[in-house]
Amino acid sequence: METVTLGLGANSSYNAYPPEETLLQAVRALKDILSDMKLSSVYRTGAMYYTDQADFFNLVVRGQCALGAQELLSAVNAIENRFGRNRAQEIRNGPRTLDIDIELYGNRVIHQRNLIVPHERMLERAFVLVPLVEILRNSADNERSGLSLYQSCLEREAVRRQKIEKFLDASEFQKRLEQSA
């Protein structure tokens, strides 16, 4: 089992579900591949790289996974597809119904054609760092690995300037997840 950290984001509706509902459904789907999941709050964030689009809703999920890294990538891609993601028809860094990135896979460093872990842009993205720091601060001491690094990245001016605001507290998101089961 590996401790994995996934970043989820959405800014486009799917089947009349608003993006925050898509995130709820995606987390439910992740229960099939992750155990002992910890969820951050949901954050509303400004789009990066391609900014002419709606704000995103983002959260981070951390849990235990028995799948290998490539198997995990296939599983999260299948979940994205289930919620309307079509990479062939999208603008790079543009609007999407669901995006799931593997941010961390244990302490492993992976450089493969279709998978780079830790995620290559993770340390420049407030929408990953803020929820990740939230989860790590609330975790047991043995899961706090990297906390000071991630906190220091939040102090970088380029990260501090990014639009990010808490949309839904983790406890409220968890409650909605349990109610809609």
Coordinates of N, CA and C in Angstrom, one line a residue:
M1 N 0.8 -1.2 0.0 CA 0.0 0.0 0.0 C 0.9 1.2 0.0
E2 N 0.5 2.2 -0.8 CA 1.2 3.5 -0.8 C 0.2 4.6 -0.4
T3 N 0.7 5.6 0.2 CA -0.1 6.8 0.5 C 0.0 7.7 -0.7
V4 N -1.1 8.0 -1.3 CA -1.2 8.8 -2.5 C -1.9 10.1 -2.3
T5 N -1.6 11.1 -3.0 CA -2.3 12.4 -2.9 C -2.7 12.7 -4.3
L6 N -4.0 13.0 -4.4 CA -4.6 13.3 -5.7 C -5.2 14.7 -5.6
G7 N -5.0 15.5 -6.7 CA -5.6 16.8 -6.8 C -6.8 16.7 -7.7
L8 N -8.0 17.2 -7.3 CA -9.2 17.1 -8.2 C -9.6 18.5 -8.5
G9 N -10.1 18.8 -9.7 CA -10.6 20.1 -10.1 C -11.6 19.9 -11.2
A10 N -12.5 20.9 -11.2 CA -13.6 20.9 -12.2 C -14.1 22.4 -12.3
N11 N -14.5 22.8 -13.5 CA -15.1 24.1 -13.7 C -16.2 24.1 -14.7
S12 N -16.5 22.9 -15.3 CA -17.6 22.8 -16.2 C -18.6 21.8 -15.8
S13 N -19.9 22.1 -16.1 CA -21.0 21.2 -15.7 C -20.9 19.9 -16.5
Y14 N -21.4 18.8 -15.9 CA -21.5 17.6 -16.5 C -22.9 17.0 -16.2
N15 N -23.7 16.7 -17.3 CA -25.0 16.1 -17.1 C -25.8 16.9 -16.1
A16 N -25.8 18.2 -16.2 CA -26.5 19.2 -15.3 C -25.9 19.2 -13.9
Y17 N -24.9 18.5 -13.6 CA -24.2 18.6 -12.3 C -23.3 19.8 -12.3
P18 N -23.4 20.7 -11.3 CA -22.4 21.7 -11.2 C -21.1 21.1 -10.9
P19 N -20.0 21.8 -11.1 CA -18.6 21.3 -10.8 C -18.5 20.7 -9.4
E20 N -19.0 21.4 -8.4 CA -18.8 20.9 -7.0 C -19.5 19.6 -6.8
E21 N -20.6 19.4 -7.5 CA -21.3 18.1 -7.4 C -20.5 17.0 -8.1
T22 N -19.9 17.3 -9.2 CA -19.0 16.4 -9.9 C -17.9 15.9 -9.0
L23 N -17.3 16.9 -8.3 CA -16.2 16.5 -7.3 C -16.8 15.5 -6.3
L24 N -17.9 15.8 -5.8 CA -18.6 14.9 -4.8 C -18.7 13.5 -5.4
Q25 N -19.2 13.4 -6.6 CA -19.4 12.1 -7.3 C -18.0 11.4 -7.6
A26 N -17.0 12.2 -7.9 CA -15.7 11.7 -8.2 C -15.0 11.1 -7.0
V27 N -15.2 11.8 -5.8 CA -14.7 11.3 -4.6 C -15.3 10.0 -4.2
R28 N -16.6 9.9 -4.5 CA -17.3 8.6 -4.2 C -16.7 7.5 -5.1
A29 N -16.4 7.8 -6.3 CA -15.8 6.8 -7.2 C -14.4 6.4 -6.8
L30 N -13.7 7.4 -6.2 CA -12.3 7.1 -5.7 C -12.3 6.1 -4.5
K31 N -13.5 6.0 -3.8 CA -13.5 5.0 -2.7 C -13.3 3.6 -3.2
D32 N -13.4 3.3 -4.5 CA -13.2 2.0 -5.0 C -11.7 1.7 -5.1
I33 N -10.8 2.8 -5.1 CA -9.4 2.5 -5.3 C -8.5 3.1 -4.1
L34 N -9.2 3.9 -3.3 CA -8.4 4.4 -2.1 C -9.1 4.1 -0.8
S35 N -8.3 3.7 0.2 CA -8.9 3.5 1.5 C -8.4 4.5 2.5
D36 N -9.0 4.7 3.6 CA -8.6 5.6 4.6 C -8.4 7.0 4.0
M37 N -9.4 7.4 3.2 CA -9.3 8.7 2.6 C -9.4 9.9 3.5
K38 N -8.6 10.9 3.3 CA -8.7 12.2 4.0 C -9.0 13.2 2.9
L39 N -10.0 14.1 3.2 CA -10.4 15.1 2.2 C -10.1 16.5 2.7
S40 N -9.6 17.4 1.8 CA -9.5 18.8 2.2 C -10.8 19.4 2.0
S41 N -10.9 20.7 2.3 CA -12.0 21.5 2.0 C -12.0 21.7 0.5
V42 N -13.1 22.2 -0.1 CA -13.2 22.5 -1.5 C -12.9 24.0 -1.6
Y43 N -12.1 24.3 -2.6 CA -11.7 25.7 -2.8 C -12.1 26.2 -4.2
R44 N -12.5 27.4 -4.2 CA -12.8 28.1 -5.5 C -11.5 28.8 -5.9
T45 N -11.0 28.5 -7.1 CA -9.7 29.1 -7.5 C -9.8 29.7 -8.9
G46 N -9.0 30.7 -9.1 CA -8.9 31.3 -10.4 C -8.2 30.3 -11.4
A47 N -8.6 30.3 -12.6 CA -7.9 29.5 -13.6 C -6.4 30.0 -13.8
M48 N -5.6 29.0 -14.1 CA -4.2 29.3 -14.3 C -3.8 29.0 -15.8
Y49 N -2.8 29.6 -16.3 CA -2.2 29.2 -17.6 C -3.2 29.7 -18.7
Y50 N -4.4 29.2 -18.8 CA -5.4 29.7 -19.7 C -6.5 30.3 -18.9
T51 N -6.5 31.6 -18.8 CA -7.4 32.3 -17.8 C -8.7 32.7 -18.3
D52 N -9.0 32.5 -19.6 CA -10.3 33.0 -20.1 C -11.3 31.8 -20.0
Q53 N -11.7 31.6 -18.7 CA -12.6 30.5 -18.4 C -13.1 30.7 -16.9
A54 N -14.1 29.9 -16.6 CA -14.7 30.0 -15.2 C -13.7 29.6 -14.2
D55 N -14.0 30.0 -12.9 CA -13.2 29.5 -11.8 C -13.3 28.0 -11.7
F56 N -12.3 27.4 -11.0 CA -12.3 26.0 -10.8 C -12.8 25.8 -9.3
F57 N -13.2 24.6 -9.1 CA -13.5 24.1 -7.7 C -12.4 22.9 -7.5
N58 N -11.6 23.0 -6.5 CA -10.6 22.1 -6.3 C -10.6 21.5 -4.9
L59 N -10.0 20.3 -4.7 CA -9.8 19.7 -3.4 C -8.7 18.7 -3.6
V60 N -8.1 18.3 -2.5 CA -7.1 17.3 -2.4 C -7.6 16.1 -1.6
V61 N -7.3 14.9 -2.1 CA -7.7 13.6 -1.5 C -6.4 12.9 -1.2
R62 N -6.3 12.4 0.0 CA -5.1 11.6 0.4 C -5.6 10.3 0.9
G63 N -5.0 9.2 0.5 CA -5.4 7.9 1.0 C -4.4 6.8 0.6
Q64 N -4.8 5.6 1.0 CA -4.0 4.4 0.8 C -4.4 3.7 -0.5
C65 N -3.4 3.3 -1.3 CA -3.8 2.7 -2.6 C -2.9 1.4 -2.8
A66 N -3.6 0.4 -3.2 CA -2.9 -0.9 -3.5 C -2.4 -1.0 -5.0
L67 N -2.9 -0.1 -5.8 CA -2.5 -0.1 -7.2 C -1.1 0.5 -7.5
G68 N -0.5 0.0 -8.5 CA 0.8 0.5 -8.9 C 0.5 1.9 -9.6
A69 N 1.5 2.7 -9.8 CA 1.4 4.1 -10.3 C 0.6 4.1 -11.6
Q70 N 1.0 3.3 -12.5 CA 0.4 3.3 -13.9 C -1.1 2.8 -13.7
E71 N -1.3 1.8 -12.9 CA -2.7 1.3 -12.7 C -3.6 2.4 -12.1
L72 N -3.0 3.2 -11.1 CA -3.7 4.3 -10.5 C -4.0 5.4 -11.6
L73 N -3.1 5.7 -12.4 CA -3.3 6.6 -13.5 C -4.4 6.2 -14.4
S74 N -4.4 4.9 -14.8 CA -5.5 4.4 -15.6 C -6.9 4.5 -14.9
A75 N -6.9 4.2 -13.6 CA -8.1 4.3 -12.8 C -8.6 5.7 -12.7
V76 N -7.8 6.7 -12.5 CA -8.3 8.0 -12.4 C -8.7 8.6 -13.7
N77 N -8.0 8.1 -14.8 CA -8.4 8.5 -16.1 C -9.8 8.0 -16.5
A78 N -10.0 6.8 -16.0 CA -11.4 6.2 -16.3 C -12.5 7.0 -15.5
I79 N -12.1 7.4 -14.3 CA -13.1 8.2 -13.6 C -13.3 9.5 -14.3
E80 N -12.3 10.2 -14.7 CA -12.4 11.4 -15.5 C -13.3 11.2 -16.7
N81 N -13.1 10.2 -17.4 CA -13.9 9.9 -18.6 C -15.3 9.6 -18.3
R82 N -15.6 9.0 -17.1 CA -17.0 8.7 -16.7 C -17.7 10.0 -16.5
F83 N -17.0 11.1 -16.1 CA -17.6 12.4 -15.9 C -17.4 13.3 -17.0
G84 N -17.2 12.8 -18.2 CA -17.3 13.6 -19.4 C -16.0 14.2 -19.9
R85 N -14.9 13.8 -19.3 CA -13.6 14.4 -19.8 C -13.2 13.8 -21.1
N86 N -12.9 14.6 -22.1 CA -12.5 14.2 -23.4 C -11.2 14.9 -23.8
R87 N -10.1 14.4 -23.5 CA -8.8 15.0 -23.8 C -8.6 15.4 -25.2
A88 N -9.2 14.7 -26.2 CA -9.0 14.9 -27.6 C -9.7 16.2 -28.0
Q89 N -10.7 16.6 -27.3 CA -11.5 17.8 -27.7 C -11.3 19.0 -26.7
E90 N -10.4 18.9 -25.8 CA -10.3 20.0 -24.9 C -9.1 20.9 -25.2
I91 N -9.1 22.1 -24.7 CA -8.0 23.1 -24.8 C -7.1 22.8 -23.7
R92 N -5.8 22.7 -23.9 CA -4.8 22.4 -22.9 C -5.0 23.5 -21.8
N93 N -5.1 23.0 -20.5 CA -5.3 23.8 -19.4 C -6.6 24.6 -19.4
G94 N -7.5 24.2 -20.3 CA -8.8 24.9 -20.4 C -9.9 24.3 -19.6
P95 N -11.1 24.6 -19.9 CA -12.3 24.1 -19.1 C -12.4 22.6 -19.1
R96 N -12.8 22.1 -18.0 CA -13.0 20.6 -17.9 C -14.0 20.2 -16.9
T97 N -14.7 19.1 -17.2 CA -15.7 18.6 -16.3 C -15.0 18.0 -15.1
L98 N -13.8 17.4 -15.2 CA -13.1 16.8 -14.1 C -11.7 16.6 -14.5
D99 N -10.8 16.9 -13.6 CA -9.4 16.7 -13.8 C -8.9 16.1 -12.4
I100 N -8.2 14.9 -12.6 CA -7.6 14.3 -11.4 C -6.1 14.1 -11.7
D101 N -5.3 14.7 -10.9 CA -3.8 14.6 -11.0 C -3.3 13.8 -9.9
I102 N -2.3 13.0 -10.2 CA -1.6 12.3 -9.1 C -0.5 13.2 -8.7
E103 N -0.6 13.8 -7.5 CA 0.4 14.8 -7.0 C 1.5 14.0 -6.4
L104 N 1.3 13.1 -5.5 CA 2.3 12.3 -4.8 C 1.9 10.8 -4.8
Y105 N 2.9 10.0 -5.0 CA 2.7 8.5 -4.9 C 3.7 8.0 -3.9
G106 N 3.4 7.9 -2.6 CA 4.3 7.6 -1.6 C 5.5 8.6 -1.7
N107 N 6.7 8.1 -1.5 CA 7.9 9.0 -1.6 C 8.6 8.8 -2.9
R108 N 7.9 8.2 -3.9 CA 8.5 7.8 -5.1 C 8.6 9.0 -6.1
V109 N 9.7 9.0 -6.9 CA 9.9 9.9 -7.9 C 9.7 9.1 -9.2
I110 N 8.8 9.5 -10.1 CA 8.5 8.7 -11.3 C 8.6 9.7 -12.5
H111 N 9.4 9.3 -13.4 CA 9.5 10.1 -14.7 C 9.2 9.1 -15.8
Q112 N 8.0 9.0 -16.3 CA 7.6 8.2 -17.4 C 6.9 9.1 -18.4
R113 N 6.8 8.6 -19.6 CA 6.2 9.4 -20.7 C 4.9 10.0 -20.3
N114 N 4.0 9.3 -19.7 CA 2.7 9.8 -19.4 C 2.4 10.0 -17.9
L115 N 3.5 10.0 -17.1 CA 3.3 10.2 -15.6 C 4.6 10.7 -15.0
I116 N 4.5 11.9 -14.4 CA 5.6 12.5 -13.6 C 5.1 12.8 -12.2
V117 N 5.7 12.1 -11.2 CA 5.4 12.3 -9.8 C 6.6 12.5 -9.0
P118 N 6.7 13.5 -8.1 CA 5.6 14.4 -7.8 C 5.2 15.2 -9.0
H119 N 4.0 15.6 -9.0 CA 3.4 16.4 -10.2 C 4.4 17.6 -10.4
E120 N 4.7 17.7 -11.7 CA 5.8 18.7 -12.0 C 5.4 20.2 -11.7
R121 N 4.2 20.5 -11.6 CA 3.8 21.9 -11.3 C 3.1 22.1 -10.0
M122 N 3.2 21.0 -9.2 CA 2.5 21.0 -7.9 C 2.9 22.2 -7.0
L123 N 4.2 22.5 -6.9 CA 4.8 23.5 -6.0 C 4.5 24.9 -6.4
E124 N 3.9 25.1 -7.6 CA 3.5 26.5 -8.1 C 2.0 26.7 -8.0
R125 N 1.3 25.8 -7.6 CA -0.2 25.8 -7.6 C -0.8 26.0 -6.2
A126 N -1.4 27.1 -6.0 CA -2.1 27.3 -4.7 C -3.2 26.3 -4.5
F127 N -3.9 26.0 -5.7 CA -5.0 25.1 -5.6 C -4.6 23.7 -5.2
V128 N -3.3 23.3 -5.2 CA -2.9 22.1 -4.7 C -2.3 22.3 -3.3
L129 N -1.4 23.3 -3.2 CA -0.7 23.5 -1.9 C -1.6 23.8 -0.7
V130 N -2.6 24.7 -0.9 CA -3.4 25.1 0.2 C -4.2 23.9 0.8
P131 N -4.9 23.1 -0.1 CA -5.6 22.0 0.5 C -4.7 20.9 1.0
L132 N -3.5 20.7 0.4 CA -2.6 19.7 0.9 C -2.0 20.1 2.2
V133 N -1.7 21.3 2.4 CA -1.2 21.8 3.8 C -2.4 21.6 4.8
E134 N -3.6 21.9 4.4 CA -4.7 21.7 5.3 C -4.8 20.2 5.7
I135 N -4.7 19.3 4.8 CA -4.8 17.8 5.2 C -3.6 17.5 6.1
L136 N -2.4 17.9 5.7 CA -1.2 17.5 6.5 C -1.2 18.1 7.9
R137 N -1.7 19.3 8.0 CA -1.8 19.9 9.4 C -2.7 19.1 10.3
N138 N -3.7 18.5 9.7 CA -4.7 17.8 10.5 C -4.4 16.3 10.5
S139 N -3.3 15.8 10.0 CA -2.9 14.4 10.0 C -2.1 14.1 11.2
A140 N -2.0 12.8 11.4 CA -1.0 12.2 12.4 C 0.4 12.6 12.0
D141 N 1.3 12.7 13.0 CA 2.6 13.1 12.8 C 3.4 12.3 11.7
N142 N 3.1 11.1 11.6 CA 3.8 10.3 10.6 C 3.4 10.6 9.2
E143 N 2.3 11.4 9.0 CA 1.9 11.8 7.7 C 2.2 13.2 7.4
R144 N 3.0 13.9 8.2 CA 3.2 15.3 8.0 C 4.5 15.5 7.1
S145 N 5.0 14.5 6.5 CA 6.1 14.6 5.6 C 5.9 15.7 4.6
G146 N 6.9 16.6 4.5 CA 6.8 17.6 3.5 C 6.0 18.9 3.9
L147 N 5.4 18.9 5.1 CA 4.6 20.0 5.5 C 5.3 21.3 5.4
S148 N 6.5 21.4 5.9 CA 7.3 22.7 5.9 C 7.6 23.1 4.5
L149 N 7.9 22.1 3.7 CA 8.2 22.5 2.3 C 7.0 23.1 1.6
Y150 N 5.9 22.5 1.8 CA 4.6 23.0 1.1 C 4.2 24.3 1.7
Q151 N 4.4 24.5 3.0 CA 4.1 25.8 3.6 C 5.0 26.8 3.1
S152 N 6.2 26.6 2.9 CA 7.2 27.6 2.4 C 6.8 27.9 1.0
C153 N 6.4 27.0 0.2 CA 6.0 27.3 -1.2 C 4.8 28.2 -1.2
L154 N 3.9 28.2 -0.2 CA 2.8 29.1 -0.2 C 3.2 30.5 0.0
E155 N 4.4 30.7 0.5 CA 4.9 32.1 0.7 C 5.5 32.7 -0.5
R156 N 5.7 31.9 -1.6 CA 6.2 32.5 -2.8 C 5.2 33.5 -3.4
E157 N 5.7 34.6 -3.9 CA 4.8 35.7 -4.3 C 3.9 35.2 -5.5
A158 N 4.5 34.4 -6.4 CA 3.6 33.9 -7.5 C 2.5 33.0 -7.0
V159 N 2.7 32.3 -5.9 CA 1.6 31.5 -5.4 C 0.7 32.3 -4.6
R160 N 1.2 33.3 -3.8 CA 0.3 34.1 -2.9 C -0.6 35.0 -3.8
R161 N -0.3 35.3 -5.0 CA -1.1 36.1 -5.8 C -2.3 35.4 -6.5
Q162 N -2.3 34.1 -6.4 CA -3.3 33.3 -7.0 C -4.6 33.4 -6.2
K163 N -5.7 33.5 -7.0 CA -7.0 33.6 -6.4 C -7.4 32.2 -5.8
I164 N -7.7 32.2 -4.5 CA -8.1 30.9 -3.9 C -8.9 31.3 -2.6
E165 N -10.1 30.7 -2.5 CA -11.0 31.0 -1.4 C -11.7 29.7 -1.0
K166 N -11.8 29.5 0.3 CA -12.5 28.2 0.7 C -14.0 28.4 0.3
F167 N -14.5 27.3 -0.4 CA -15.9 27.3 -0.8 C -16.7 26.5 0.1
L168 N -16.2 25.3 0.5 CA -16.9 24.4 1.3 C -16.0 23.7 2.3
D169 N -16.2 23.8 3.6 CA -15.3 23.2 4.6 C -15.3 21.6 4.4
A170 N -14.2 21.0 4.7 CA -14.0 19.6 4.6 C -15.1 18.8 5.3
S171 N -15.5 19.2 6.5 CA -16.5 18.5 7.3 C -17.8 18.6 6.6
E172 N -18.2 19.7 6.0 CA -19.4 19.9 5.3 C -19.4 19.0 4.0
F173 N -18.3 19.0 3.3 CA -18.2 18.2 2.1 C -18.3 16.7 2.5
Q174 N -17.7 16.3 3.6 CA -17.8 14.9 4.1 C -19.2 14.6 4.4
K175 N -19.9 15.5 5.0 CA -21.3 15.3 5.4 C -22.2 15.1 4.1
R176 N -21.9 15.9 3.1 CA -22.7 15.8 1.8 C -22.3 14.5 1.2
L177 N -21.1 14.0 1.3 CA -20.7 12.8 0.7 C -21.5 11.6 1.3
E178 N -21.6 11.6 2.6 CA -22.3 10.6 3.4 C -23.8 10.7 3.1
Q179 N -24.4 11.8 3.0 CA -25.8 12.0 2.7 C -26.2 11.5 1.3
S180 N -25.3 11.6 0.4 CA -25.7 11.3 -1.0 C -25.3 9.9 -1.3
A181 N -24.9 9.1 -0.4 CA -24.4 7.7 -0.6 C -25.6 6.8 -0.9

